PDB file of C-alpha atoms in Angstrom:
ATOM      1  CA  MET A   1      13.656 -15.209  32.456  1.00 64.00           C
ATOM      2  CA  SER A   2      16.170 -15.974  29.752  1.00 75.00           C
ATOM      3  CA  ALA A   3      15.850 -17.021  26.138  1.00 82.00           C
ATOM      4  CA  SER A   4      16.544 -20.660  25.302  1.00 86.00           C
ATOM      5  CA  PRO A   5      19.075 -21.578  22.596  1.00 87.00           C
ATOM      6  CA  GLU A   6      16.203 -23.171  20.640  1.00 90.00           C
ATOM      7  CA  GLN A   7      14.177 -19.971  20.783  1.00 89.00           C
ATOM      8  CA  ILE A   8      17.180 -18.042  19.553  1.00 90.00           C
ATOM      9  CA  GLU A   9      18.025 -20.463  16.768  1.00 91.00           C
ATOM     10  CA  ALA A  10      14.407 -20.514  15.614  1.00 92.00           C
ATOM     11  CA  GLU A  11      14.691 -16.862  14.624  1.00 92.00           C
ATOM     12  CA  ARG A  12      17.595 -17.451  12.245  1.00 94.00           C
ATOM     13  CA  PRO A  13      15.554 -17.467   9.014  1.00 93.00           C
ATOM     14  CA  PHE A  14      13.771 -14.262   9.998  1.00 92.00           C
ATOM     15  CA  LEU A  15      17.034 -12.554  10.937  1.00 93.00           C
ATOM     16  CA  LEU A  16      18.603 -13.630   7.668  1.00 92.00           C
ATOM     17  CA  ARG A  17      15.815 -12.036   5.683  1.00 89.00           C
ATOM     18  CA  TYR A  18      16.160  -8.915   7.785  1.00 88.00           C
ATOM     19  CA  ALA A  19      19.914  -8.775   7.252  1.00 90.00           C
ATOM     20  CA  ARG A  20      19.614  -9.479   3.538  1.00 86.00           C
ATOM     21  CA  ALA A  21      17.449  -6.416   3.166  1.00 82.00           C
ATOM     22  CA  GLN A  22      20.224  -4.220   4.518  1.00 81.00           C
ATOM     23  CA  LEU A  23      23.275  -5.766   2.992  1.00 80.00           C
ATOM     24  CA  GLN A  24      22.290  -7.195  -0.399  1.00 73.00           C
ATOM     25  CA  ASP A  25      25.147  -9.588   0.056  1.00 79.00           C
ATOM     26  CA  GLN A  26      24.269 -13.100   1.110  1.00 84.00           C
ATOM     27  CA  ALA A  27      27.630 -13.969   2.667  1.00 87.00           C
ATOM     28  CA  ALA A  28      27.896 -10.759   4.671  1.00 88.00           C
ATOM     29  CA  ALA A  29      24.306 -11.169   5.843  1.00 90.00           C
ATOM     30  CA  GLU A  30      24.975 -14.723   7.013  1.00 92.00           C
ATOM     31  CA  ASP A  31      28.082 -13.585   8.873  1.00 91.00           C
ATOM     32  CA  ALA A  32      26.238 -10.772  10.625  1.00 92.00           C
ATOM     33  CA  VAL A  33      23.420 -13.109  11.650  1.00 94.00           C
ATOM     34  CA  GLN A  34      25.889 -15.700  12.875  1.00 93.00           C
ATOM     35  CA  GLU A  35      27.693 -13.117  14.990  1.00 92.00           C
ATOM     36  CA  ALA A  36      24.421 -11.808  16.360  1.00 93.00           C
ATOM     37  CA  LEU A  37      23.217 -15.303  17.276  1.00 93.00           C
ATOM     38  CA  LEU A  38      26.489 -16.073  19.038  1.00 91.00           C
ATOM     39  CA  ALA A  39      26.329 -12.818  20.957  1.00 91.00           C
ATOM     40  CA  ALA A  40      22.729 -13.597  21.872  1.00 91.00           C
ATOM     41  CA  LEU A  41      23.616 -17.067  23.094  1.00 89.00           C
ATOM     42  CA  GLU A  42      26.401 -15.694  25.240  1.00 88.00           C
ATOM     43  CA  GLY A  43      24.221 -12.944  26.595  1.00 87.00           C
ATOM     44  CA  ARG A  44      20.950 -14.818  26.862  1.00 84.00           C
ATOM     45  CA  ALA A  45      20.880 -14.477  30.620  1.00 81.00           C
ATOM     46  CA  ARG A  46      20.597 -10.750  30.039  1.00 80.00           C
ATOM     47  CA  PHE A  47      17.409 -11.109  28.011  1.00 81.00           C
ATOM     48  CA  ALA A  48      14.945  -9.195  30.138  1.00 76.00           C
ATOM     49  CA  GLY A  49      11.819 -10.879  28.871  1.00 76.00           C
ATOM     50  CA  GLN A  50      10.013  -7.598  28.426  1.00 74.00           C
ATOM     51  CA  ALA A  51      10.370  -7.566  24.671  1.00 79.00           C
ATOM     52  CA  SER A  52       9.862 -10.610  22.461  1.00 88.00           C
ATOM     53  CA  VAL A  53      12.902 -12.751  21.704  1.00 89.00           C
ATOM     54  CA  ARG A  54      12.697 -11.535  18.121  1.00 90.00           C
ATOM     55  CA  THR A  55      12.766  -7.868  19.081  1.00 89.00           C
ATOM     56  CA  TRP A  56      15.708  -8.502  21.358  1.00 90.00           C
ATOM     57  CA  LEU A  57      17.585 -10.367  18.608  1.00 92.00           C
ATOM     58  CA  ILE A  58      16.888  -7.596  16.119  1.00 91.00           C
ATOM     59  CA  SER A  59      18.429  -5.072  18.466  1.00 88.00           C
ATOM     60  CA  ILE A  60      21.589  -7.178  18.641  1.00 91.00           C
ATOM     61  CA  LEU A  61      21.627  -7.776  14.908  1.00 92.00           C
ATOM     62  CA  ARG A  62      21.326  -4.063  14.211  1.00 89.00           C
ATOM     63  CA  PHE A  63      24.657  -3.402  15.894  1.00 87.00           C
ATOM     64  CA  LYS A  64      26.295  -6.103  13.811  1.00 90.00           C
ATOM     65  CA  LEU A  65      24.729  -4.723  10.646  1.00 89.00           C
ATOM     66  CA  VAL A  66      25.913  -1.206  11.322  1.00 86.00           C
ATOM     67  CA  ASP A  67      29.413  -2.608  11.905  1.00 84.00           C
ATOM     68  CA  THR A  68      29.289  -4.466   8.627  1.00 85.00           C
ATOM     69  CA  ILE A  69      27.940  -1.457   6.761  1.00 81.00           C
ATOM     70  CA  ARG A  70      30.727   0.690   8.140  1.00 77.00           C
ATOM     71  CA  ARG A  71      33.313  -1.854   7.069  1.00 77.00           C
ATOM     72  CA  GLN A  72      31.788  -2.129   3.592  1.00 74.00           C
ATOM     73  CA  GLN A  73      31.618   1.621   3.408  1.00 69.00           C
ATOM     74  CA  ARG A  74      35.330   1.844   4.037  1.00 67.00           C
ATOM     75  CA  GLU A  75      35.995  -0.758   1.367  1.00 63.00           C
ATOM     76  CA  VAL A  76      33.759   0.760  -1.303  1.00 58.00           C
ATOM     77  CA  ALA A  77      34.504   4.303  -0.261  1.00 52.00           C
ATOM     78  CA  THR A  78      35.888   5.238  -3.625  1.00 49.00           C
ATOM     79  CA  ASP A  79      33.293   7.933  -3.980  1.00 51.00           C
ATOM     80  CA  LEU A  80      32.808   9.923  -0.828  1.00 48.00           C
ATOM     81  CA  SER A  81      31.966  13.067  -2.735  1.00 52.00           C
ATOM     82  CA  GLU A  82      28.729  14.804  -1.939  1.00 58.00           C
ATOM     83  CA  ASP A  83      25.823  13.345  -3.800  1.00 64.00           C
ATOM     84  CA  THR A  84      23.534  16.286  -4.355  1.00 69.00           C
ATOM     85  CA  ASP A  85      23.010  16.032  -8.081  1.00 76.00           C
ATOM     86  CA  LEU A  86      19.483  14.984  -8.900  1.00 81.00           C
ATOM     87  CA  SER A  87      19.596  15.621 -12.631  1.00 81.00           C
ATOM     88  CA  ASP A  88      19.071  11.896 -13.231  1.00 79.00           C
ATOM     89  CA  LEU A  89      15.490  12.444 -12.109  1.00 85.00           C
ATOM     90  CA  ASP A  90      14.856  15.271 -14.556  1.00 83.00           C
ATOM     91  CA  GLY A  91      13.169  12.938 -17.014  1.00 87.00           C
ATOM     92  CA  LEU A  92      10.281  12.442 -14.607  1.00 92.00           C
ATOM     93  CA  PHE A  93       9.297  16.105 -14.809  1.00 93.00           C
ATOM     94  CA  ASP A  94       8.659  18.552 -17.629  1.00 92.00           C
ATOM     95  CA  GLY A  95      10.307  21.944 -18.046  1.00 89.00           C
ATOM     96  CA  GLN A  96       8.020  23.489 -15.449  1.00 91.00           C
ATOM     97  CA  GLY A  97       8.766  20.767 -12.945  1.00 93.00           C
ATOM     98  CA  ALA A  98       5.360  19.088 -13.329  1.00 95.00           C
ATOM     99  CA  TRP A  99       5.022  15.295 -13.503  1.00 95.00           C
ATOM    100  CA  GLN A 100       5.513  13.984 -17.045  1.00 93.00           C
ATOM    101  CA  GLN A 101       3.142  11.130 -16.366  1.00 91.00           C
ATOM    102  CA  ALA A 102       0.080  11.134 -14.179  1.00 92.00           C
ATOM    103  CA  VAL A 103       0.709   9.652 -10.735  1.00 92.00           C
ATOM    104  CA  ARG A 104      -1.938   7.037 -10.078  1.00 89.00           C
ATOM    105  CA  ALA A 105      -3.367   5.996  -6.780  1.00 87.00           C
ATOM    106  CA  TRP A 106      -2.048   2.575  -5.818  1.00 83.00           C
ATOM    107  CA  GLY A 107      -4.532   0.002  -4.741  1.00 75.00           C
ATOM    108  CA  VAL A 108      -4.226  -1.303  -1.243  1.00 69.00           C
ATOM    109  CA  PRO A 109      -2.809  -4.822  -1.250  1.00 62.00           C
ATOM    110  CA  GLU A 110      -4.515  -7.190   1.124  1.00 58.00           C
ATOM    111  CA  GLU A 111      -3.090  -7.042   4.601  1.00 57.00           C
ATOM    112  CA  GLY A 112      -0.546  -9.605   5.644  1.00 50.00           C
ATOM    113  CA  LEU A 113      -1.304 -12.057   2.907  1.00 49.00           C
ATOM    114  CA  LEU A 114       0.944 -10.272   0.485  1.00 69.00           C
ATOM    115  CA  ALA A 115       3.591  -9.080   2.879  1.00 70.00           C
ATOM    116  CA  LYS A 116       6.074 -11.762   1.900  1.00 72.00           C
ATOM    117  CA  GLN A 117       5.608 -11.133  -1.788  1.00 78.00           C
ATOM    118  CA  PHE A 118       5.940  -7.417  -1.276  1.00 79.00           C
ATOM    119  CA  TRP A 119       9.215  -8.043   0.480  1.00 81.00           C
ATOM    120  CA  GLN A 120      10.540 -10.014  -2.487  1.00 82.00           C
ATOM    121  CA  VAL A 121       9.597  -7.302  -4.919  1.00 84.00           C
ATOM    122  CA  TYR A 122      11.087  -4.673  -2.639  1.00 86.00           C
ATOM    123  CA  GLN A 123      14.366  -6.571  -2.449  1.00 84.00           C
ATOM    124  CA  HIS A 124      14.463  -6.939  -6.175  1.00 86.00           C
ATOM    125  CA  CYS A 125      13.838  -3.214  -6.621  1.00 89.00           C
ATOM    126  CA  ALA A 126      16.381  -2.287  -3.962  1.00 87.00           C
ATOM    127  CA  GLN A 127      19.025  -4.266  -5.787  1.00 85.00           C
ATOM    128  CA  ALA A 128      18.555  -2.160  -8.869  1.00 84.00           C
ATOM    129  CA  MET A 129      19.590   0.961  -6.939  1.00 86.00           C
ATOM    130  CA  PRO A 130      23.151   2.171  -6.459  1.00 83.00           C
ATOM    131  CA  LYS A 131      24.615   0.397  -3.447  1.00 80.00           C
ATOM    132  CA  ARG A 132      25.040   3.443  -1.262  1.00 82.00           C
ATOM    133  CA  THR A 133      21.566   4.677  -2.017  1.00 87.00           C
ATOM    134  CA  ALA A 134      20.051   1.319  -1.164  1.00 87.00           C
ATOM    135  CA  MET A 135      22.072   1.185   2.020  1.00 87.00           C
ATOM    136  CA  VAL A 136      20.928   4.583   3.254  1.00 91.00           C
ATOM    137  CA  PHE A 137      17.338   3.759   2.416  1.00 93.00           C
ATOM    138  CA  ALA A 138      17.482   0.449   4.262  1.00 90.00           C
ATOM    139  CA  MET A 139      19.013   2.103   7.314  1.00 91.00           C
ATOM    140  CA  ARG A 140      16.209   4.609   7.337  1.00 94.00           C
ATOM    141  CA  GLU A 141      13.185   2.505   6.435  1.00 93.00           C
ATOM    142  CA  VAL A 142      14.054  -1.034   7.455  1.00 88.00           C
ATOM    143  CA  MET A 143      16.143  -0.271  10.513  1.00 88.00           C
ATOM    144  CA  ASP A 144      14.239   2.868  11.495  1.00 89.00           C
ATOM    145  CA  MET A 145      17.393   4.872  12.100  1.00 91.00           C
ATOM    146  CA  ASP A 146      17.011   8.626  12.170  1.00 92.00           C
ATOM    147  CA  ILE A 147      18.914  10.934   9.874  1.00 93.00           C
ATOM    148  CA  ALA A 148      21.386  12.027  12.529  1.00 92.00           C
ATOM    149  CA  ASP A 149      22.329   8.411  13.229  1.00 90.00           C
ATOM    150  CA  ILE A 150      22.729   7.575   9.569  1.00 90.00           C
ATOM    151  CA  CYS A 151      24.858  10.655   8.909  1.00 87.00           C
ATOM    152  CA  GLN A 152      27.072   9.858  11.825  1.00 87.00           C
ATOM    153  CA  ASN A 153      27.532   6.226  10.906  1.00 85.00           C
ATOM    154  CA  LEU A 154      28.347   6.924   7.288  1.00 84.00           C
ATOM    155  CA  SER A 155      30.062  10.282   7.794  1.00 83.00           C
ATOM    156  CA  ILE A 156      27.800  12.063   5.331  1.00 86.00           C
ATOM    157  CA  THR A 157      25.879  15.319   5.609  1.00 88.00           C
ATOM    158  CA  ALA A 158      22.153  15.546   6.261  1.00 89.00           C
ATOM    159  CA  THR A 159      21.639  17.049   2.816  1.00 90.00           C
ATOM    160  CA  ASN A 160      23.473  14.232   1.151  1.00 90.00           C
ATOM    161  CA  CYS A 161      21.404  11.813   3.138  1.00 91.00           C
ATOM    162  CA  SER A 162      18.093  13.379   2.191  1.00 93.00           C
ATOM    163  CA  VAL A 163      19.081  13.491  -1.475  1.00 93.00           C
ATOM    164  CA  MET A 164      19.856   9.792  -1.415  1.00 92.00           C
ATOM    165  CA  LEU A 165      16.599   8.992   0.347  1.00 95.00           C
ATOM    166  CA  TYR A 166      14.667  11.038  -2.177  1.00 95.00           C
ATOM    167  CA  ARG A 167      16.367   9.288  -5.060  1.00 93.00           C
ATOM    168  CA  ALA A 168      15.741   5.900  -3.474  1.00 94.00           C
ATOM    169  CA  ARG A 169      12.055   6.641  -2.995  1.00 96.00           C
ATOM    170  CA  MET A 170      11.653   7.846  -6.564  1.00 95.00           C
ATOM    171  CA  SER A 171      13.371   4.782  -7.895  1.00 92.00           C
ATOM    172  CA  LEU A 172      11.450   2.354  -5.689  1.00 92.00           C
ATOM    173  CA  ARG A 173       8.200   4.037  -6.613  1.00 92.00           C
ATOM    174  CA  GLU A 174       8.754   3.395 -10.294  1.00 90.00           C
ATOM    175  CA  CYS A 175       9.953  -0.137  -9.756  1.00 89.00           C
ATOM    176  CA  LEU A 176       7.112  -1.069  -7.394  1.00 86.00           C
ATOM    177  CA  GLU A 177       4.559   0.455  -9.684  1.00 84.00           C
ATOM    178  CA  LEU A 178       5.791  -1.753 -12.495  1.00 82.00           C
ATOM    179  CA  ARG A 179       6.311  -4.959 -10.580  1.00 79.00           C
ATOM    180  CA  TRP A 180       3.821  -4.845  -7.787  1.00 73.00           C
ATOM    181  CA  PHE A 181       0.909  -2.532  -8.190  1.00 68.00           C
ATOM    182  CA  GLN A 182       0.466  -3.233 -11.870  1.00 62.00           C
ATOM    183  CA  GLN A 183      -0.080  -6.920 -11.195  1.00 52.00           C
ATOM    184  CA  GLU A 184      -2.594  -6.057  -8.516  1.00 48.00           C
ATOM    185  CA  GLY A 185      -4.745  -4.627 -11.273  1.00 45.00           C
ATOM    186  CA  ALA A 186      -5.439  -1.664  -9.018  1.00 41.00           C
TER     187      ALA A 186
ATOM    188  CA  MET B   1       3.932  31.263  -8.015  1.00 52.00           C
ATOM    189  CA  GLY B   2       3.618  28.120  -5.959  1.00 80.00           C
ATOM    190  CA  MET B   3       6.068  25.280  -5.965  1.00 93.00           C
ATOM    191  CA  SER B   4       6.470  22.732  -8.742  1.00 95.00           C
ATOM    192  CA  CYS B   5       5.713  19.027  -8.455  1.00 96.00           C
ATOM    193  CA  LYS B   6       9.426  18.420  -8.540  1.00 95.00           C
ATOM    194  CA  GLN B   7       9.924  20.591  -5.470  1.00 95.00           C
ATOM    195  CA  ALA B   8       6.825  19.204  -3.786  1.00 97.00           C
ATOM    196  CA  SER B   9       7.937  15.597  -4.220  1.00 97.00           C
ATOM    197  CA  ARG B  10      11.282  16.439  -2.671  1.00 96.00           C
ATOM    198  CA  LEU B  11       9.583  18.105   0.302  1.00 97.00           C
ATOM    199  CA  ILE B  12       7.248  15.154   0.740  1.00 98.00           C
ATOM    200  CA  SER B  13      10.274  12.893   0.906  1.00 97.00           C
ATOM    201  CA  ASP B  14      12.104  15.213   3.306  1.00 97.00           C
ATOM    202  CA  GLY B  15       9.013  15.387   5.480  1.00 97.00           C
ATOM    203  CA  MET B  16       9.279  11.662   6.085  1.00 97.00           C
ATOM    204  CA  ASP B  17      12.660  12.148   7.710  1.00 96.00           C
ATOM    205  CA  ARG B  18      12.474  15.491   9.477  1.00 95.00           C
ATOM    206  CA  PRO B  19       9.790  17.918  10.596  1.00 95.00           C
ATOM    207  CA  LEU B  20       9.198  20.494   7.860  1.00 95.00           C
ATOM    208  CA  GLY B  21       9.495  24.173   8.632  1.00 95.00           C
ATOM    209  CA  ARG B  22       6.316  26.196   8.841  1.00 95.00           C
ATOM    210  CA  GLY B  23       6.943  27.908   5.511  1.00 93.00           C
ATOM    211  CA  GLU B  24       7.630  24.592   3.820  1.00 95.00           C
ATOM    212  CA  GLN B  25       4.493  23.120   5.296  1.00 95.00           C
ATOM    213  CA  VAL B  26       2.278  25.952   4.136  1.00 95.00           C
ATOM    214  CA  ARG B  27       3.649  25.952   0.615  1.00 95.00           C
ATOM    215  CA  LEU B  28       3.414  22.179   0.364  1.00 96.00           C
ATOM    216  CA  SER B  29      -0.146  22.039   1.687  1.00 96.00           C
ATOM    217  CA  PHE B  30      -1.143  24.668  -0.836  1.00 95.00           C
ATOM    218  CA  HIS B  31       0.409  22.704  -3.661  1.00 96.00           C
ATOM    219  CA  LEU B  32      -1.226  19.469  -2.502  1.00 96.00           C
ATOM    220  CA  LEU B  33      -4.592  21.148  -2.394  1.00 95.00           C
ATOM    221  CA  LEU B  34      -4.309  21.856  -6.091  1.00 94.00           C
ATOM    222  CA  CYS B  35      -2.348  18.854  -7.309  1.00 96.00           C
ATOM    223  CA  ARG B  36      -3.789  15.383  -7.434  1.00 96.00           C
ATOM    224  CA  ASN B  37      -0.601  13.828  -8.769  1.00 96.00           C
ATOM    225  CA  CYS B  38       1.342  14.956  -5.747  1.00 97.00           C
ATOM    226  CA  ARG B  39      -1.406  13.807  -3.402  1.00 96.00           C
ATOM    227  CA  HIS B  40      -1.092  10.372  -4.980  1.00 95.00           C
ATOM    228  CA  PHE B  41       2.665  10.573  -4.717  1.00 96.00           C
ATOM    229  CA  ARG B  42       2.433  11.316  -1.019  1.00 96.00           C
ATOM    230  CA  GLN B  43       0.072   8.410  -0.543  1.00 93.00           C
ATOM    231  CA  GLN B  44       2.429   6.109  -2.426  1.00 92.00           C
ATOM    232  CA  MET B  45       5.306   7.144  -0.173  1.00 95.00           C
ATOM    233  CA  GLN B  46       3.234   6.268   2.865  1.00 92.00           C
ATOM    234  CA  GLN B  47       2.304   2.931   1.322  1.00 89.00           C
ATOM    235  CA  LEU B  48       5.938   2.231   0.583  1.00 90.00           C
ATOM    236  CA  ARG B  49       6.820   2.846   4.211  1.00 92.00           C
ATOM    237  CA  SER B  50       3.963   0.835   5.666  1.00 88.00           C
ATOM    238  CA  GLY B  51       4.538  -1.995   3.183  1.00 86.00           C
ATOM    239  CA  ILE B  52       8.131  -2.318   4.310  1.00 87.00           C
ATOM    240  CA  ARG B  53       7.183  -2.156   7.983  1.00 86.00           C
ATOM    241  CA  ARG B  54       4.570  -4.843   7.603  1.00 82.00           C
ATOM    242  CA  ALA B  55       6.786  -7.087   5.519  1.00 79.00           C
ATOM    243  CA  ARG B  56       9.873  -6.864   7.676  1.00 76.00           C
ATOM    244  CA  ASN B  57       7.904  -7.786  10.808  1.00 73.00           C
ATOM    245  CA  GLU B  58       6.352 -10.880   9.279  1.00 68.00           C
TER     246      GLU B  58
END
């Protein structure tokens, strides 16, 4: 069993959304998707048919994305210093380290129905983060890479990585609370 | 003295990426038992993760 060119092409919009979430750069995302689709077309005889076409394409795209991220990293690598300073989050806590503001329970958005909207809000919130932070978070949460993989790909330490993930989560939490869960009236 | 919310939130985040040590787990569980804010925070982190998973697979 092999994947047909039509089947492969049909996944382009999905792959673009997926790539956009990692790269925050429309042109780079389109390039990565294009490369992945070409590679898939060339290698479509190798599609084993065990996974869905989409899953197979994602696995190809992930390699292209990691390549792109590495390249971007080299280009923007002005600041390779260790990022372990979390003082920017101090405002969230009082002198004793307790939350300044009560943390509310979020309502549960309806399954599926809101997934697309959630994605838009997430992308918006991710764009507000420093580029490197957003990149590490996307590698972890969108691409499901483990810490060791991320560290290796970006040449950063595990501590640096966990600091960036923590910062990303704190920042996304605030942004989502404002833009998503508030409107849910939860 | 137990840990602060600041420390707990960091551990909750770390725990999503690596298994916590036994000591960390015990201290965190103790804090969570007493702190509703951090319980909500943990829940929010799980919702963030599952929201992304659901959305990206659509």
